[in-house]
Short mmCIF file of C-alpha atoms and ligand atoms in Angstrom, two decimals:
data_model
loop_
_atom_site.label_atom_id
_atom_site.label_comp_id
_atom_site.label_asym_id
_atom_site.label_seq_id
_atom_site.Cartn_x
_atom_site.Cartn_y
_atom_site.Cartn_z
CA MET A 250 -22.22 -49.66 -74.38
CA ARG A 251 -19.69 -51.60 -72.59
CA LEU A 252 -19.40 -51.63 -68.67
CA HIS A 253 -16.12 -52.48 -67.21
CA VAL A 254 -16.00 -52.82 -63.24
CA ALA A 255 -12.38 -53.17 -62.12
CA ASN A 256 -11.88 -56.44 -59.94
CA HIS A 257 -8.20 -57.03 -58.66
CA PRO A 258 -7.58 -56.75 -55.04
CA LEU A 259 -5.94 -53.15 -54.14
CA ILE A 260 -7.93 -51.95 -55.75
CA ALA A 261 -10.53 -53.01 -53.26
CA HIS A 262 -8.35 -52.43 -50.11
CA LYS A 263 -8.04 -48.80 -51.63
CA LEU A 264 -11.82 -48.22 -51.89
CA THR A 265 -12.35 -49.27 -49.03
CA VAL A 266 -10.31 -46.65 -47.60
CA LEU A 267 -11.87 -44.10 -49.65
CA ARG A 268 -15.02 -45.10 -48.51
CA ASP A 269 -13.83 -44.31 -44.65
CA ARG A 270 -16.22 -41.58 -43.14
CA GLN A 271 -12.31 -40.71 -41.29
CA THR A 272 -10.63 -40.46 -43.87
CA PRO A 273 -9.00 -37.14 -44.30
CA SER A 274 -8.79 -34.48 -47.23
CA ALA A 275 -5.28 -35.32 -48.46
CA THR A 276 -5.23 -38.79 -47.68
CA PHE A 277 -8.48 -39.50 -49.91
CA ARG A 278 -6.08 -37.05 -53.15
CA GLN A 279 -4.06 -39.44 -52.49
CA LEU A 280 -5.70 -42.98 -52.50
CA VAL A 281 -8.47 -41.30 -55.49
CA ASP A 282 -5.08 -40.67 -57.75
CA GLU A 283 -3.48 -43.83 -57.43
CA LEU A 284 -6.80 -45.40 -58.24
CA VAL A 285 -6.98 -44.00 -61.72
CA THR A 286 -3.90 -45.44 -62.14
CA LEU A 287 -4.66 -48.93 -61.71
CA LEU A 288 -8.43 -47.45 -63.75
CA ALA A 289 -6.56 -45.95 -66.20
CA TYR A 290 -4.44 -49.16 -67.52
CA GLU A 291 -8.05 -50.83 -67.89
CA ALA A 292 -9.43 -47.65 -69.67
CA THR A 293 -6.60 -47.55 -71.69
CA ARG A 294 -6.51 -50.58 -73.87
CA GLU A 295 -7.82 -49.64 -77.17
CA VAL A 296 -6.24 -46.54 -77.15
CA ALA A 297 -5.51 -46.45 -80.50
CA VAL A 298 -1.44 -47.17 -81.30
CA SER A 299 0.07 -46.58 -84.48
CA GLU A 300 3.68 -48.39 -85.77
CA THR A 301 7.09 -46.55 -85.41
CA PRO A 302 10.14 -48.48 -86.91
CA ILE A 303 12.64 -46.79 -83.80
CA GLU A 304 16.50 -48.25 -83.51
CA THR A 305 17.43 -49.85 -79.88
CA PRO A 306 21.18 -50.19 -79.50
CA VAL A 307 21.33 -53.03 -80.06
CA ALA A 308 18.88 -53.62 -83.86
CA PRO A 309 16.45 -52.28 -86.18
CA THR A 310 12.73 -52.57 -85.06
CA VAL A 311 8.98 -52.07 -85.34
CA GLY A 312 7.65 -49.76 -81.74
CA LEU A 313 3.83 -48.70 -81.28
CA THR A 314 3.57 -45.26 -79.94
CA LEU A 315 0.24 -43.30 -79.24
CA SER A 316 -1.07 -42.45 -83.07
CA GLU A 317 -2.76 -38.46 -83.56
CA PRO A 318 -4.90 -36.87 -83.14
CA ARG A 319 -4.32 -37.43 -79.12
CA PRO A 320 -6.19 -38.83 -76.81
CA ILE A 321 -7.71 -36.09 -74.97
CA VAL A 322 -8.43 -36.82 -71.08
CA VAL A 323 -11.85 -34.71 -69.55
CA PRO A 324 -12.17 -33.99 -66.23
CA VAL A 325 -15.97 -32.31 -65.35
CA LEU A 326 -14.45 -29.90 -62.59
CA ARG A 327 -14.60 -30.07 -59.56
CA ALA A 328 -14.44 -33.66 -58.13
CA GLY A 329 -13.20 -34.97 -61.89
CA LEU A 330 -9.82 -32.70 -61.17
CA GLY A 331 -8.59 -35.20 -58.50
CA MET A 332 -8.97 -37.56 -60.88
CA LEU A 333 -6.64 -35.23 -63.87
CA GLU A 334 -3.47 -36.55 -62.53
CA GLY A 335 -3.49 -40.21 -62.57
CA MET A 336 -4.36 -40.24 -65.61
CA THR A 337 -2.28 -37.98 -67.20
CA ARG A 338 -0.03 -39.96 -65.18
CA LEU A 339 -0.49 -42.95 -67.89
CA LEU A 340 -1.04 -40.77 -70.56
CA PRO A 341 1.19 -38.30 -70.22
CA THR A 342 0.73 -37.66 -73.69
CA ALA A 343 -2.44 -36.96 -73.75
CA GLU A 344 -4.88 -33.38 -73.82
CA VAL A 345 -6.51 -31.62 -71.63
CA GLY A 346 -10.05 -29.93 -72.42
CA PHE A 347 -12.40 -29.33 -69.34
CA LEU A 348 -16.84 -29.32 -69.00
CA GLY A 349 -17.09 -27.19 -65.00
CA MET A 350 -21.12 -29.10 -65.13
CA ARG A 351 -22.48 -29.56 -61.46
CA ARG A 352 -25.48 -30.37 -60.13
CA ASP A 353 -27.72 -28.44 -58.40
CA ASP A 354 -29.19 -29.67 -55.41
CA ASP A 355 -33.15 -29.13 -55.83
CA THR A 356 -34.29 -29.80 -58.85
CA LEU A 357 -31.31 -32.27 -60.24
CA GLU A 358 -30.47 -30.37 -63.23
CA ILE A 359 -26.84 -30.48 -64.33
CA GLU A 360 -25.65 -26.73 -65.57
CA THR A 361 -22.99 -26.09 -68.10
CA TYR A 362 -21.17 -22.73 -66.60
CA ALA A 363 -16.93 -23.63 -67.93
CA ASN A 364 -15.45 -25.49 -70.80
CA ARG A 365 -12.17 -25.86 -72.29
CA LEU A 366 -12.29 -28.28 -76.02
CA PRO A 367 -11.45 -27.92 -79.06
CA ASP A 368 -14.28 -27.69 -81.07
CA ASP A 369 -13.50 -30.84 -83.41
CA LEU A 370 -13.59 -33.58 -81.43
CA SER A 371 -13.34 -36.02 -84.74
CA GLY A 372 -11.35 -38.97 -84.19
CA ARG A 373 -10.62 -37.98 -80.75
CA GLN A 374 -10.75 -40.72 -78.20
CA CYS A 375 -12.23 -38.88 -75.33
CA PHE A 376 -11.09 -39.93 -71.70
CA VAL A 377 -14.16 -37.75 -68.89
CA LEU A 378 -13.23 -37.66 -66.05
CA ASP A 379 -15.37 -38.73 -63.01
CA PRO A 380 -15.65 -39.82 -60.06
CA MET A 381 -19.46 -40.66 -59.07
CA LEU A 382 -21.90 -42.00 -61.27
CA ALA A 383 -24.74 -41.34 -59.38
CA THR A 384 -28.11 -40.65 -61.75
CA GLY A 385 -25.86 -40.74 -64.84
CA HIS A 386 -27.26 -37.03 -66.05
CA THR A 387 -23.64 -34.96 -65.66
CA MET A 388 -21.83 -38.07 -67.21
CA VAL A 389 -25.13 -37.82 -69.77
CA ALA A 390 -24.43 -34.45 -70.59
CA ALA A 391 -20.32 -34.07 -70.44
CA THR A 392 -20.89 -37.28 -72.78
CA ASN A 393 -23.74 -35.30 -75.49
CA TYR A 394 -21.51 -32.21 -74.98
CA LEU A 395 -18.19 -34.59 -77.29
CA PHE A 396 -20.77 -36.50 -79.64
CA GLU A 397 -21.93 -33.19 -80.64
CA ARG A 398 -18.20 -31.98 -81.66
CA GLY A 399 -18.31 -34.97 -83.28
CA ALA A 400 -16.32 -37.56 -80.25
CA LYS A 401 -17.43 -40.83 -81.12
CA ASP A 402 -15.42 -43.11 -78.96
CA VAL A 403 -15.77 -42.13 -75.86
CA THR A 404 -14.41 -43.81 -71.65
CA CYS A 405 -15.69 -42.69 -68.30
CA VAL A 406 -13.49 -43.32 -65.57
CA CYS A 407 -14.94 -43.61 -62.19
CA ILE A 408 -14.23 -44.58 -58.79
CA LEU A 409 -18.28 -45.48 -57.80
CA ALA A 410 -20.58 -45.74 -59.99
CA ALA A 411 -24.18 -46.49 -59.16
CA PRO A 412 -26.74 -48.82 -61.04
CA GLU A 413 -29.29 -46.39 -62.18
CA GLY A 414 -26.34 -44.44 -63.41
CA ILE A 415 -25.54 -46.89 -65.49
CA SER A 416 -28.84 -47.46 -67.03
CA THR A 417 -29.77 -43.47 -67.56
CA LEU A 418 -26.29 -44.27 -69.06
CA GLU A 419 -26.71 -46.26 -71.22
CA ALA A 420 -30.46 -45.24 -73.03
CA ALA A 421 -28.86 -41.95 -73.27
CA ILE A 422 -26.13 -42.72 -75.70
CA GLY A 423 -28.06 -45.55 -77.40
CA ASP A 424 -26.50 -45.61 -80.61
CA ARG A 425 -24.99 -43.28 -82.13
CA ALA A 426 -21.69 -43.94 -80.40
CA ASP A 427 -18.94 -46.77 -79.29
CA VAL A 428 -18.87 -45.92 -75.05
CA ASN A 429 -16.52 -48.24 -72.63
CA VAL A 430 -17.31 -46.85 -68.53
CA VAL A 431 -14.93 -47.63 -66.10
CA VAL A 432 -15.61 -48.72 -62.63
CA ALA A 433 -13.73 -49.62 -59.15
CA ALA A 434 -16.76 -50.63 -58.35
CA VAL A 435 -20.54 -50.40 -58.38
CA ASP A 436 -22.66 -50.34 -55.66
CA GLU A 437 -26.20 -50.63 -54.23
CA ARG A 438 -28.43 -47.48 -55.14
CA LEU A 439 -28.91 -43.89 -54.72
CA ASN A 440 -30.23 -42.79 -51.60
CA GLU A 441 -33.25 -39.84 -51.46
CA LYS A 442 -30.56 -37.55 -51.67
CA SER A 443 -29.52 -39.21 -55.03
CA TYR A 444 -25.61 -40.21 -53.48
CA ILE A 445 -24.67 -43.52 -53.84
CA VAL A 446 -24.79 -46.17 -51.40
CA PRO A 447 -23.16 -46.44 -49.10
CA GLY A 448 -20.69 -44.84 -51.53
CA LEU A 449 -18.40 -42.34 -50.19
CA GLY A 450 -20.07 -39.22 -49.84
CA ASP A 451 -19.50 -35.81 -51.35
CA ALA A 452 -16.23 -36.62 -53.79
CA GLY A 453 -15.62 -32.73 -54.54
CA ASP A 454 -15.76 -32.38 -50.62
CA ARG A 455 -13.19 -35.17 -49.65
CA LEU A 456 -11.17 -34.28 -52.47
CA TYR A 457 -11.39 -30.11 -51.67
CA GLY A 458 -12.62 -30.39 -47.87
CA ILE A 459 -14.46 -27.44 -49.22
CA VAL A 460 -16.73 -25.90 -50.52
CA ASP A 461 -17.99 -24.38 -54.16
CA CYS A 462 -19.33 -21.43 -54.08
CA PHE A 463 -22.19 -22.44 -55.63
CA ALA A 464 -23.86 -24.62 -52.39
CA SER A 465 -23.88 -20.77 -50.86
CA ARG A 466 -27.97 -20.76 -51.92
CA ALA A 467 -28.26 -23.46 -48.68
CA PRO A 468 -26.47 -25.75 -46.85
CA ARG A 469 -26.22 -29.16 -47.61
CA SER A 470 -27.18 -32.76 -47.10
CA ARG A 471 -23.61 -34.62 -47.53
CA GLY A 472 -25.54 -37.85 -47.24
CA GLY A 473 -22.80 -38.92 -45.06
CA ALA A 474 -19.63 -37.14 -46.28
CA PRO A 475 -18.26 -35.47 -43.79
CA THR A 476 -19.42 -32.03 -42.98
CA ASN A 477 -17.67 -28.72 -43.39
CA ASP A 478 -18.03 -26.99 -40.36
CA SER A 479 -16.26 -24.07 -41.97
CA GLY A 480 -18.70 -21.57 -43.03
CA TRP A 481 -17.27 -21.68 -46.52
CA GLY A 482 -19.66 -20.82 -49.15
CA LYS A 483 -22.99 -20.19 -46.76
CA ASP A 484 -23.18 -15.96 -47.88
CA SER A 485 -23.47 -15.57 -51.21
CA GLY A 486 -20.92 -16.48 -53.79
CA PRO A 487 -21.04 -15.82 -57.66
CA SER A 488 -24.16 -17.20 -60.02
CA PRO A 489 -23.18 -20.26 -62.12
CA THR A 490 -24.96 -17.73 -64.96
CA ARG A 491 -22.01 -14.90 -64.55
CA ILE A 492 -19.93 -17.97 -63.91
CA PHE A 493 -20.51 -18.87 -67.03
CA SER A 494 -20.56 -15.86 -68.99
CA ALA A 495 -17.00 -14.38 -67.51
CA SER A 496 -14.40 -17.73 -67.91
CA THR A 497 -17.04 -19.71 -70.67
CA SER A 498 -16.37 -18.43 -74.32
CA GLY A 499 -16.01 -21.71 -76.29
CA ASN A 500 -13.24 -23.08 -77.40
CA ASN A 501 -11.01 -21.22 -75.03
N1 URA B 887 -21.63 -36.86 -56.06
C1 URA B 887 -20.52 -37.31 -54.93
O1 URA B 887 -20.31 -36.33 -55.53
N2 URA B 887 -21.09 -38.43 -53.89
C2 URA B 887 -22.11 -38.64 -54.85
O2 URA B 887 -22.40 -39.94 -53.67
C3 URA B 887 -23.74 -38.29 -55.68
C4 URA B 887 -22.22 -37.44 -56.23
#
């Protein structure tokens, strides 16, 4: 596994504003979008290209265009969705698949509640989007999912990582595949609730400003993120099992 930590003053500046608990959702979304576009530049450094003959108005030449099969971008729902546009801005011809995964805040187990991916990912370059590489469990589950479908070339694009998550991912991948991890920064550690410290709080809540329906079982501590006092998600919503059976049917 190769780790690339972005080292650029613009990224550091945007990240600082992103971390600030006073930054409102709309600005947060905009900054995530901008940061991902900057990270995408690094993440796509080894995207496969093929020689393509063209004619300019002046002369014939041979250029480079993205190879087939097209790369696939896989945001991990829900927070990874906030990174999709920033990534596809640089890779507009990429295909987009989705993986719905969430961490149970009590057991820290990962549930897959939805997916929309091709069955065969062999030969495809895959870009997994998840803003927070915290425990690493979601990213391990997501990359396993891709490996099971034949992917060998996976790049994980994250805004922040914790050292614990990086180690967990590295140990889980072993030498099974060629995996790159591109992050804007590696923070100090995880706290007792598995939030990244200093981090930026709950990325999904800060992006969308609402609590997802799974959070209904118990109000959560948000690891320093602004709290949601609206009451959303506090009464019982659909269980993960119901969502899984309603919306997941392999390659639908
Ligand atoms: N997920 C988040 O959204 N934030 C963290 O700090 C860790 C996991």
